[in-house]
XYZ file of C-alpha atoms in Angstrom:
699
model
C -0.667 -4.165 -59.264
C 0.744 -7.368 -58.414
C -0.035 -9.303 -55.164
C 2.606 -11.767 -53.679
C 1.433 -14.426 -51.333
C 3.636 -15.851 -48.550
C 3.387 -18.513 -46.141
C 3.672 -18.070 -42.499
C 6.623 -19.771 -40.852
C 5.013 -22.993 -38.961
C 5.361 -21.725 -35.453
C 3.916 -18.268 -36.236
C 1.146 -20.118 -37.801
C 0.632 -22.162 -34.611
C 0.839 -19.093 -32.692
C -1.820 -17.289 -34.524
C -4.264 -20.310 -34.326
C -3.520 -20.538 -30.583
C -4.500 -16.840 -30.211
C -7.653 -16.964 -32.411
C -9.078 -20.364 -30.995
C -8.465 -19.756 -27.302
C -10.707 -17.749 -25.156
C -8.982 -14.944 -23.222
C -10.887 -12.471 -21.151
C -7.992 -9.880 -21.107
C -8.141 -8.977 -24.662
C -7.591 -5.398 -24.318
C -3.925 -5.951 -24.025
C -3.941 -5.852 -27.937
C -4.024 -2.113 -27.893
C -1.444 -1.755 -25.656
C 1.007 -3.747 -27.543
C 0.266 -2.232 -30.823
C 0.710 1.362 -29.329
C 3.812 -0.027 -27.682
C 5.187 -1.127 -31.087
C 4.326 2.280 -32.682
C 6.302 4.036 -29.963
C 9.245 1.738 -30.617
C 9.092 2.722 -34.295
C 8.904 6.431 -33.402
C 12.129 5.934 -31.137
C 13.998 4.447 -34.097
C 13.295 7.292 -36.449
C 13.928 9.797 -33.776
C 17.209 7.913 -33.047
C 18.174 7.966 -36.829
C 17.314 11.896 -37.167
C 20.059 12.421 -34.489
C 22.656 12.104 -37.098
C 20.551 12.659 -40.078
C 17.846 15.352 -39.659
C 16.641 14.877 -43.233
C 15.174 11.562 -42.354
C 12.387 13.420 -40.958
C 11.453 15.500 -44.145
C 8.897 12.918 -45.102
C 6.899 13.542 -42.038
C 7.982 16.182 -39.375
C 5.434 15.349 -36.633
C 5.893 12.282 -34.410
C 2.545 10.808 -33.362
C 0.262 7.748 -32.765
C -3.363 8.227 -34.135
C -6.197 5.767 -33.501
C -9.067 5.918 -35.710
C -12.200 4.000 -35.114
C -14.494 3.380 -37.918
C -17.737 1.967 -36.638
C -19.552 1.990 -39.911
C -16.882 -0.433 -41.715
C -15.834 -2.017 -38.062
C -12.378 -1.062 -38.763
C -9.816 0.208 -36.000
C -6.758 1.943 -37.568
C -3.410 2.628 -35.671
C -1.399 4.824 -37.466
C 2.313 6.024 -36.323
C 4.899 8.423 -38.188
C 7.607 5.985 -37.110
C 10.287 4.360 -39.196
C 8.084 2.495 -41.259
C 8.952 -1.008 -43.103
C 10.263 -1.788 -46.376
C 8.921 -4.648 -48.221
C 11.788 -7.036 -47.004
C 10.778 -5.924 -43.488
C 7.209 -6.756 -43.903
C 7.933 -10.379 -45.306
C 10.494 -10.856 -42.650
C 9.153 -9.257 -39.502
C 5.542 -10.085 -39.888
C 5.471 -13.739 -41.013
C 8.397 -15.682 -42.410
C 11.094 -15.393 -39.784
C 9.926 -16.752 -36.545
C 11.243 -14.548 -33.449
C 13.166 -16.621 -30.957
C 10.147 -16.005 -28.540
C 7.406 -17.551 -30.518
C 8.109 -21.010 -29.436
C 8.874 -20.121 -25.781
C 5.551 -17.973 -25.733
C 3.625 -20.866 -26.809
C 4.979 -23.131 -24.160
C 4.282 -20.485 -21.435
C 0.849 -20.352 -22.700
C 0.342 -24.050 -22.548
C 1.548 -23.997 -18.918
C -1.063 -21.577 -17.955
C 0.573 -18.030 -18.593
C -1.492 -15.045 -19.277
C -1.933 -13.736 -23.014
C -0.651 -10.372 -21.558
C 2.838 -11.452 -21.436
C 2.856 -11.852 -25.255
C 4.968 -8.533 -25.573
C 7.852 -10.022 -23.578
C 8.537 -12.551 -26.324
C 8.711 -10.007 -29.106
C 5.491 -11.219 -30.846
C 3.020 -8.414 -29.678
C 1.964 -7.755 -33.070
C -0.079 -10.968 -33.500
C -2.317 -10.004 -30.380
C -4.160 -8.031 -32.965
C -5.931 -11.381 -33.755
C -7.506 -11.391 -30.369
C -10.070 -8.876 -31.627
C -9.567 -8.724 -35.487
C -10.528 -11.429 -38.069
C -8.364 -9.662 -40.730
C -5.330 -7.311 -40.346
C -4.012 -5.002 -42.946
C -0.585 -3.108 -42.538
C 0.137 -0.209 -44.758
C 3.602 0.796 -44.477
C 6.174 3.381 -45.976
C 9.702 3.394 -45.171
C 11.940 6.198 -46.278
C 13.960 3.842 -48.576
C 10.989 2.032 -50.126
C 7.821 2.419 -51.693
C 4.433 2.258 -49.793
C 3.241 -1.521 -49.328
C 0.069 -3.413 -48.166
C 0.623 -6.536 -45.844
C -2.539 -8.478 -45.172
C -3.589 -11.751 -43.600
C -6.651 -13.367 -42.377
C -4.304 -15.895 -40.424
C -5.187 -18.626 -42.831
C -1.384 -19.870 -42.855
C -0.577 -17.308 -45.548
C -0.333 -13.449 -46.022
C -0.053 -11.228 -48.979
C 2.204 -8.264 -49.817
C 0.887 -5.740 -52.499
C 2.347 -2.495 -53.536
C 0.135 0.329 -52.320
C -1.426 2.251 -55.352
C -4.825 2.633 -53.650
C -4.358 4.594 -50.304
C -3.126 8.133 -49.887
C 0.418 8.233 -49.167
C 1.527 7.805 -45.577
C 4.710 10.046 -46.142
C 6.492 7.778 -43.611
C 5.399 5.308 -40.948
C 2.705 2.454 -40.477
C -1.031 2.167 -40.356
C -2.627 -0.950 -39.072
C -6.201 -1.601 -40.065
C -8.031 -4.177 -37.905
C -11.118 -5.608 -39.330
C -12.914 -6.209 -36.012
C -14.645 -9.479 -35.198
C -18.645 -9.138 -34.567
C -18.120 -9.690 -30.966
C -15.405 -7.252 -30.220
C -16.903 -4.024 -31.387
C -16.691 -2.625 -28.174
C -13.035 -1.506 -28.861
C -14.552 0.778 -31.500
C -16.143 2.817 -28.806
C -14.533 6.076 -27.843
C -14.886 5.572 -24.325
C -13.355 2.081 -24.222
C -10.239 3.280 -26.365
C -9.862 6.118 -23.951
C -10.168 3.828 -20.824
C -7.416 1.302 -22.217
C -4.959 4.228 -23.135
C -5.274 5.890 -19.685
C -4.714 2.542 -17.920
C -1.803 1.103 -20.368
C -0.230 3.842 -22.189
C -0.968 7.110 -20.652
C 2.968 7.879 -20.334
C 4.020 7.032 -23.768
C 6.543 9.598 -24.828
C 4.769 10.676 -28.051
C 1.265 12.195 -28.483
C -1.617 9.441 -28.710
C -4.335 10.917 -30.797
C -7.780 9.578 -31.096
C -10.044 10.716 -33.981
C -13.315 11.625 -32.358
C -16.579 12.719 -34.026
C -18.086 15.800 -32.856
C -21.357 17.306 -34.033
C -21.579 21.147 -34.331
C -24.711 23.052 -35.012
C -24.346 25.327 -38.106
C -26.679 28.168 -39.351
C -27.059 28.047 -43.270
C -29.472 29.900 -45.381
C -32.394 27.995 -46.367
C -32.261 27.431 -50.210
C -35.954 26.689 -50.481
C -36.928 29.998 -49.566
C -34.315 31.609 -51.528
C -35.785 30.327 -54.706
C -37.165 33.000 -56.876
C -38.244 33.779 -60.367
C -35.591 34.754 -62.691
C -37.414 37.889 -63.844
C -37.901 39.271 -60.369
C -34.228 38.384 -59.355
C -32.921 41.993 -60.240
C -36.012 43.736 -58.479
C -35.318 41.721 -55.322
C -31.514 42.720 -55.350
C -32.491 46.480 -55.564
C -35.148 45.950 -52.884
C -32.588 44.289 -50.502
C -30.090 47.138 -51.115
C -32.716 49.581 -50.612
C -33.974 48.131 -47.239
C -31.697 45.246 -45.916
C -33.235 45.195 -42.623
C -37.014 44.824 -44.060
C -36.329 41.495 -45.356
C -34.040 38.963 -43.588
C -32.928 35.733 -45.320
C -34.461 32.926 -43.634
C -31.953 30.384 -42.103
C -32.136 26.968 -40.699
C -29.818 24.989 -38.213
C -28.230 21.782 -39.505
C -26.087 19.328 -37.556
C -22.748 19.054 -39.081
C -20.175 16.054 -38.236
C -16.552 16.995 -37.731
C -13.858 14.606 -37.062
C -10.853 16.003 -34.497
C -7.828 14.508 -33.422
C -8.093 14.408 -29.223
C -4.786 13.795 -27.493
C -5.265 11.272 -24.853
C -1.897 11.239 -22.967
C -1.938 15.023 -22.248
C -0.301 14.073 -18.869
C 3.195 13.745 -19.724
C 5.604 11.379 -17.709
C 6.627 13.832 -14.974
C 9.269 11.503 -13.831
C 11.325 11.855 -16.974
C 11.772 15.608 -16.206
C 14.221 17.194 -13.955
C 12.735 17.763 -10.441
C 14.245 21.269 -10.252
C 11.956 22.074 -13.338
C 8.913 20.927 -11.825
C 6.447 23.004 -9.670
C 4.418 21.937 -6.469
C 1.268 22.436 -8.601
C 2.470 20.070 -11.106
C 3.261 17.395 -8.656
C -0.053 17.978 -6.868
C -2.009 17.592 -10.180
C 0.118 14.387 -10.990
C -0.601 13.151 -7.630
C -4.346 13.546 -7.953
C -4.525 12.018 -11.298
C -2.627 9.015 -10.213
C -4.390 8.490 -6.652
C -7.735 10.114 -7.186
C -7.448 11.731 -4.045
C -9.236 14.999 -3.640
C -6.567 16.625 -0.987
C -3.040 17.350 -1.835
C -0.107 15.041 -0.778
C 2.090 15.729 2.287
C 5.384 15.155 0.718
C 7.035 13.911 -2.468
C 10.386 12.172 -3.468
C 11.416 12.201 -7.114
C 14.402 10.555 -7.932
C 16.390 8.597 -10.552
C 18.707 5.680 -10.055
C 21.592 4.937 -12.426
C 24.509 2.705 -12.837
C 24.261 -0.947 -13.212
C 20.421 -0.486 -12.912
C 18.148 2.324 -14.175
C 14.897 3.465 -13.056
C 12.986 6.434 -11.962
C 10.512 7.016 -9.592
C 8.047 9.613 -7.876
C 6.718 8.669 -4.543
C 4.163 10.518 -2.635
C 2.932 10.284 0.953
C -0.677 11.260 1.325
C -2.116 13.904 3.580
C -4.397 11.305 5.348
C -4.444 7.667 5.868
C -6.988 5.772 3.696
C -9.719 4.351 5.659
C -9.181 0.711 4.372
C -5.321 0.832 4.998
C -5.161 -2.547 6.692
C -8.185 -4.362 4.978
C -6.833 -7.825 3.900
C -8.684 -7.849 0.461
C -7.419 -4.748 -0.540
C -4.476 -4.060 -2.901
C -1.183 -4.611 -1.191
C 0.197 -1.287 -2.520
C -0.258 1.752 -4.556
C 2.942 1.848 -6.752
C 2.303 1.699 -10.573
C 4.975 -0.158 -12.331
C 6.038 0.951 -15.832
C 8.691 -0.349 -18.139
C 10.084 2.349 -20.552
C 6.674 4.344 -20.098
C 4.421 1.554 -20.742
C 2.164 0.589 -17.901
C 2.660 -3.213 -16.586
C 0.834 -3.459 -13.311
C -0.441 -1.553 -10.156
C -0.394 -4.476 -7.572
C 3.168 -5.843 -7.601
C 3.620 -7.228 -4.167
C 7.314 -7.305 -4.470
C 7.871 -3.710 -5.439
C 7.473 -2.359 -1.681
C 6.776 -3.782 1.538
C 3.283 -4.053 3.003
C 4.360 -1.676 5.988
C 4.574 1.018 3.289
C 1.241 0.339 1.496
C 0.258 4.036 1.958
C 2.915 5.375 -0.298
C 1.505 6.306 -3.737
C 3.549 6.722 -6.918
C 5.062 5.226 -9.786
C 8.306 3.412 -10.892
C 9.697 3.420 -14.532
C 12.277 0.751 -15.037
C 14.592 0.685 -18.094
C 15.953 -2.847 -17.226
C 12.720 -5.112 -16.789
C 11.410 -6.929 -19.665
C 8.292 -5.196 -21.183
C 5.290 -7.323 -19.893
C 6.854 -9.322 -17.273
C 4.814 -11.966 -15.675
C 4.077 -12.182 -11.984
C 6.076 -15.505 -11.591
C 8.994 -13.987 -13.301
C 8.759 -10.748 -10.990
C 9.168 -12.851 -7.963
C 12.507 -14.243 -8.999
C 13.561 -11.105 -10.703
C 16.614 -9.560 -9.059
C 16.221 -6.106 -10.609
C 13.031 -5.913 -8.824
C 14.695 -6.884 -5.329
C 17.314 -3.780 -6.030
C 14.162 -1.494 -7.011
C 12.524 -2.448 -3.699
C 15.617 -1.735 -1.571
C 15.964 1.686 -3.200
C 12.334 2.404 -2.758
C 12.541 1.609 0.930
C 15.672 3.752 1.348
C 13.916 6.699 -0.241
C 10.753 6.463 1.746
C 12.770 6.752 4.843
C 14.650 9.678 3.602
C 11.330 11.312 2.861
C 10.146 10.453 6.506
C 13.329 11.966 7.857
C 12.866 15.223 5.827
C 9.240 15.368 7.105
C 10.393 14.794 10.878
C 12.307 18.357 10.438
C 8.977 20.009 10.531
C 7.254 19.466 13.810
C 3.751 20.261 12.899
C 3.984 18.302 9.598
C 5.460 15.267 11.445
C 2.695 15.379 14.055
C -0.117 14.968 11.232
C 1.974 12.272 9.654
C 2.506 10.402 12.754
C -1.134 10.601 13.599
C -2.020 8.995 10.223
C 0.765 6.606 9.543
C 2.436 5.772 12.889
C 0.914 2.071 12.709
C 2.642 1.619 9.697
C 6.092 2.824 11.246
C 5.357 0.457 13.878
C 4.610 -2.478 11.709
C 7.942 -1.660 9.871
C 10.000 -2.001 13.251
C 8.347 -5.478 13.511
C 8.637 -6.723 10.064
C 11.826 -4.777 8.584
C 14.891 -6.097 10.464
C 17.383 -4.210 8.088
C 15.747 -0.721 8.666
C 14.680 -1.365 12.331
C 17.293 1.112 13.701
C 16.274 4.050 11.194
C 12.666 3.400 11.730
C 13.138 3.657 15.716
C 14.307 7.249 15.231
C 10.873 8.040 13.702
C 8.947 6.549 16.851
C 6.970 8.815 19.274
C 5.431 8.084 22.707
C 3.967 10.031 25.544
C 5.925 9.507 28.782
C 6.120 10.502 32.585
C 8.004 13.546 31.590
C 6.594 14.662 28.183
C 3.364 16.182 29.392
C 1.161 16.836 26.219
C 3.823 16.237 23.617
C 5.182 13.040 22.456
C 8.696 12.169 22.779
C 11.388 10.219 20.724
C 13.792 7.879 22.103
C 16.588 10.250 21.154
C 15.018 12.877 23.117
C 14.409 10.360 26.086
C 18.138 9.355 26.076
C 19.375 12.967 26.293
C 17.034 13.460 29.645
C 18.400 10.127 31.204
C 20.007 10.413 34.569
C 23.765 9.319 34.805
C 23.012 6.467 36.845
C 20.320 5.505 34.616
C 21.384 2.336 32.260
C 18.128 1.316 30.408
C 15.041 2.792 28.781
C 11.738 1.832 30.819
C 8.374 1.372 29.145
C 5.056 0.211 30.363
C 2.441 -1.116 28.000
C -1.481 -0.845 28.581
C -4.893 -0.060 27.318
C -4.706 3.731 27.333
C -2.602 6.715 28.532
C -4.795 7.364 31.533
C -4.730 3.637 32.466
C -0.968 3.434 32.642
C -0.071 7.052 33.998
C -1.360 6.182 37.473
C -0.174 2.571 37.227
C 1.483 1.237 40.510
C 4.287 -0.139 38.401
C 5.775 3.179 37.982
C 5.741 4.634 41.578
C 9.426 3.882 42.267
C 10.659 4.943 38.848
C 8.758 8.205 39.255
C 10.322 8.870 42.693
C 13.836 8.049 41.339
C 13.362 10.523 38.456
C 13.610 7.743 35.633
C 11.307 8.559 32.724
C 8.786 5.850 31.562
C 7.350 5.675 27.990
C 3.835 4.810 27.686
C 3.151 2.375 24.765
C -0.715 2.206 24.638
C -1.199 0.957 20.981
C -1.995 -2.500 20.480
C 0.882 -2.875 17.841
C 3.403 -1.301 20.197
C 3.396 -4.838 21.927
C 4.437 -6.339 18.493
C 6.897 -3.600 17.646
C 8.838 -3.564 20.997
C 9.113 -7.337 20.923
C 11.373 -6.858 17.935
C 13.245 -3.469 19.046
C 15.109 -4.984 21.838
C 17.450 -1.862 22.428
C 17.918 1.772 21.095
C 21.375 3.210 20.984
C 23.111 0.603 22.783
C 20.662 0.901 25.665
C 18.013 -1.858 26.479
C 14.488 -1.416 26.282
C 12.881 -2.823 29.704
C 9.306 -3.426 30.626
C 8.264 -2.305 34.240
C 5.639 -4.968 34.256
C 7.826 -7.873 33.914
C 9.857 -9.652 36.497
C 13.734 -9.009 36.766
C 13.717 -5.121 36.855
C 16.933 -4.162 38.126
C 16.689 -0.641 39.413
C 19.933 1.407 39.973
C 20.528 1.448 43.668
C 23.349 2.354 46.163
C 24.947 0.089 48.993
C 22.537 1.643 51.768
C 19.404 0.841 49.573
C 20.520 -2.547 48.677
C 21.378 -3.417 52.320
C 17.813 -2.335 53.584
C 16.083 -4.300 50.753
C 17.981 -7.416 51.627
C 16.821 -6.919 55.327
C 13.438 -6.555 54.131
C 13.355 -9.794 52.042
C 14.636 -11.720 54.998
C 12.178 -9.993 57.465
C 9.022 -10.914 55.051
C 10.249 -14.387 54.088
C 7.443 -15.969 56.304
C 4.606 -13.722 54.972
C 5.856 -14.702 51.358
C 5.735 -18.115 52.003
C 2.186 -18.149 53.771
C 0.798 -16.016 50.768
C 2.210 -18.490 48.260
C 0.480 -21.310 50.241
C -2.670 -19.604 50.178
C -2.727 -18.620 46.499
C -1.168 -22.006 45.367
C -0.827 -22.198 41.620
C -2.472 -18.758 40.960
C 1.259 -17.515 41.312
C 4.577 -19.027 40.541
C 6.319 -17.154 43.578
C 5.750 -14.102 46.024
C 8.481 -11.778 46.627
C 9.242 -8.250 48.066
C 9.041 -5.705 45.357
C 11.542 -2.872 44.356
C 9.093 -1.388 41.879
C 6.247 -0.208 44.037
C 6.219 2.558 46.761
C 2.453 2.956 47.670
C 0.315 0.160 46.455
C 0.436 -2.848 48.593
C 1.196 -5.342 45.845
C 1.166 -5.764 41.841
C 1.188 -8.979 39.742
C 4.255 -9.223 37.443
C 4.573 -11.615 34.493
C 7.818 -13.570 33.144
C 10.230 -11.845 31.357
C 9.770 -13.928 28.144
C 5.919 -14.410 27.999
C 3.229 -12.191 27.321
C 2.614 -9.077 29.382
C -1.024 -8.396 30.921
C -1.507 -6.206 27.994
C -0.532 -8.528 25.296
C -2.624 -11.372 26.935
C -5.703 -8.909 26.778
C -5.032 -8.322 22.965
C -4.810 -12.008 22.306
C -7.913 -12.716 24.149
C -9.598 -9.928 21.830
C -8.658 -11.678 18.420
C -11.719 -12.989 16.975
C -9.788 -15.807 15.135
C -7.201 -16.540 17.860
C -5.689 -20.049 18.633
C -6.574 -20.635 22.113
C -4.092 -23.265 22.538
C -1.350 -20.574 22.109
C -2.386 -18.881 25.418
C -1.737 -22.081 27.388
C 2.068 -21.632 26.799
C 2.652 -18.010 26.051
C 0.659 -16.613 28.924
C 3.090 -16.188 31.662
C 3.262 -17.372 35.133
C 2.561 -14.570 37.361
C 4.734 -13.392 40.532
C 2.972 -11.527 43.293
C 5.347 -8.720 44.256
C 4.691 -7.093 47.975
C 5.269 -3.674 49.180
C 6.949 -3.992 52.573
C 6.311 -0.141 53.465
C 2.371 -0.605 52.760
C 0.367 -0.606 56.102
C -1.802 -3.474 54.706
C 1.178 -5.690 54.107
C 2.512 -4.622 57.445
C -0.645 -5.692 59.316
C -0.729 -8.845 57.472
C 2.708 -9.707 58.550
C 1.800 -9.282 62.136
C -1.222 -11.420 61.699
C 0.643 -14.206 60.147
C 3.624 -13.938 62.840
C 0.749 -14.311 65.526
C -1.171 -17.137 64.042
C -0.340 -18.924 60.752
C -3.808 -20.238 60.244
C -5.728 -17.095 60.809
C -8.903 -17.178 58.403
C -9.145 -13.383 57.855
C -5.410 -13.735 56.387
C -6.701 -16.099 53.890
C -9.805 -14.203 53.072
C -7.866 -10.806 52.700
C -5.123 -12.419 50.698
C -7.530 -13.759 47.977
C -9.201 -10.335 47.867
C -5.784 -8.591 47.778
C -4.860 -11.021 44.749
C -8.033 -10.150 42.861
C -7.348 -6.302 43.496
C -3.826 -6.719 42.209
C -5.114 -8.648 39.071
C -7.392 -5.479 38.166
C -4.544 -2.904 38.729
C -1.983 -5.018 36.886
C -4.107 -5.090 33.860
C -5.498 -8.756 34.024
C -9.027 -9.810 33.860
C -10.733 -11.513 36.869
C -12.118 -15.035 35.809
C -14.446 -15.885 38.580
C -16.258 -12.348 39.040
C -19.067 -13.816 41.369
C -16.702 -14.780 44.148
C -14.806 -11.330 43.828
C -18.244 -9.753 43.954
C -19.234 -11.847 47.072
C -15.817 -10.773 48.766
C -16.403 -6.865 48.092
C -20.162 -7.327 49.444
C -18.897 -8.882 52.685
C -16.390 -5.878 52.898
C -19.344 -3.315 52.418
C -21.489 -5.208 55.220
C -18.413 -4.836 57.374
C -18.321 -1.167 56.433
C -21.834 -0.700 57.340
C -21.654 -2.856 60.552
C -24.462 -5.404 59.268
C -24.302 -7.752 62.115
C -27.092 -9.955 61.535
C -25.415 -11.693 58.537
C -22.205 -12.437 60.655
C -23.194 -15.952 61.483
C -24.507 -16.715 57.922
C -21.235 -15.359 56.525
C -19.124 -17.426 59.001
C -21.123 -20.631 58.005
C -21.676 -20.251 54.550
C -19.465 -17.630 52.866
C -16.163 -18.716 54.450
C -16.205 -22.440 53.620
C -17.212 -21.505 50.129
C -14.070 -19.858 49.544
C -12.217 -23.150 51.031
C -14.239 -25.272 48.950
C -13.342 -23.268 46.010
C -9.832 -23.520 46.779
C -10.076 -27.329 47.241
C -11.712 -27.572 43.959
C -9.025 -25.924 42.327
C -6.371 -27.910 43.985
C -7.991 -30.999 42.608
C -8.415 -29.603 39.326
C -4.502 -28.904 39.191
C -3.950 -32.559 40.287
C -5.963 -33.644 37.309
C -4.117 -31.581 34.923
C -0.768 -32.942 36.517
């Protein structure tokens, strides 16, 4: 048995030294790499057997077998792949440097992760992360069986194998484990790594598992009898077998069984038509650890310039931590040629689709691609675009079933709205999925499509109102005239609607118009227009007087075309925050308070000329401009307008005083009249003076 010694090529020697002497926490990747290499070897023999089936005669079964030997501290990984000739062992495992060796060392020195090793074609050397010595026993159809061995000391030996049983065909790697890496000989740990990284390798991965079985055997000590009595005993037994049972004892017998670890076959490689709903459900549960069935599934393959397969699932309910910031960005597992790469690839699917669970298996990405490279990878951008497209198709399919879509929308409406806000390319498609309550929809939500079909001929825009709740907006003064005209108003009562509608400017060529902002142009005929212009002229003096009283609290005072019953409302500027948005922003715990100074809109007070309060105020102003009651009532009316328009009152104590005074008047409490006139009224004026001086200081 002659042993030949070879020196490692210099770069390989350096690489091995680097792997052995540097501390890496992620050592488990060695098993993924070696299983992946075994899978490649099996691929090669299977490919050769297509043209020459006799190549498989040496070993018909294609498998990968892992055998941990805790006693001798050896981990064996055996495959029935193509095997290596002596020349292959010399060239592939040491003397000819792969082009990736140097590149990998440079990547490592610049801070790359050890798990990238496979990408550079040097995954075999990851064995030295956990082993102090490695033996490779290999048998190729065209050569004898050889043993390659090295303890990474700069050289390796190759010996013709005359000691080990014949492999038939394939390779067995024996890793003589380091003392501090014995965890990788534990059955539980091996199963964990295989499930995580190699669960969907196309060949069976077997683990040699020791099992103890209890066996009953005859107790030989009891059966020892004298030779002379043997015949007599036999006769006795024949005569009366039940009289004397042979004594038995239970012993524990250790047996080794091969347990298949990757029984869940890669479902995505099969034809969708051949897969049952139960199979999808089982696969979904194993993938997501969800106890409930999925709501919908999309199984597809993309071929052409780019090749990948994917299965995407919509869960039946939203996860409780869907928008947690510290949570994983998505639930898509990325595989490359059935080898698991990562499950938190941020660039695989946008954040608004973070509830989608599934897998993507690419044929084009390099195995073990790093995060940095993923970010710049064009293939990934194309995969992402296709995944979003398929998700939208799936949502449209769900929308065909009304009950199913109601469940989906309850769980994931926020995600759809976030998509409208963030994804400009798919905004139009996503807007088709939006549903809102409206003035005409009663207890069912309506889509933009249905809204447009119900629009009267003279209506040009889509009207909506934002607010805290459906109850709050249903009776809002802002929609009084619209209701009378028969124009439908959508209720946007989810905080995210404010962000969503800021991006969604129109639907089907029709502008989305907020009824709480200024510049609301309602379709009107010539008579209505003339009547409104006459009212504006008639109430000009009242508007001027109220503006004087309110000062900088409002930007302007004008006659309204949106209210028919309430005396007045406060509207915001067309481009600033609405009252609802202002409320949302104030509730932000980490808000930037400087932002509200320029985003909070200037308010305009709109008066209803048909309301008796406004008519009486006008008469009072026409009679006496400086009437104190006009001032007091105007301030009270402004505070009420703040509340009904969705704003908050800043000086609640003054508002409470005014209301208390109203109660006293209602109860005809006269004894405080004098006090009220001397203390209450000047307080109001003083307050206005203070406010005016504050404004001057700001100026």
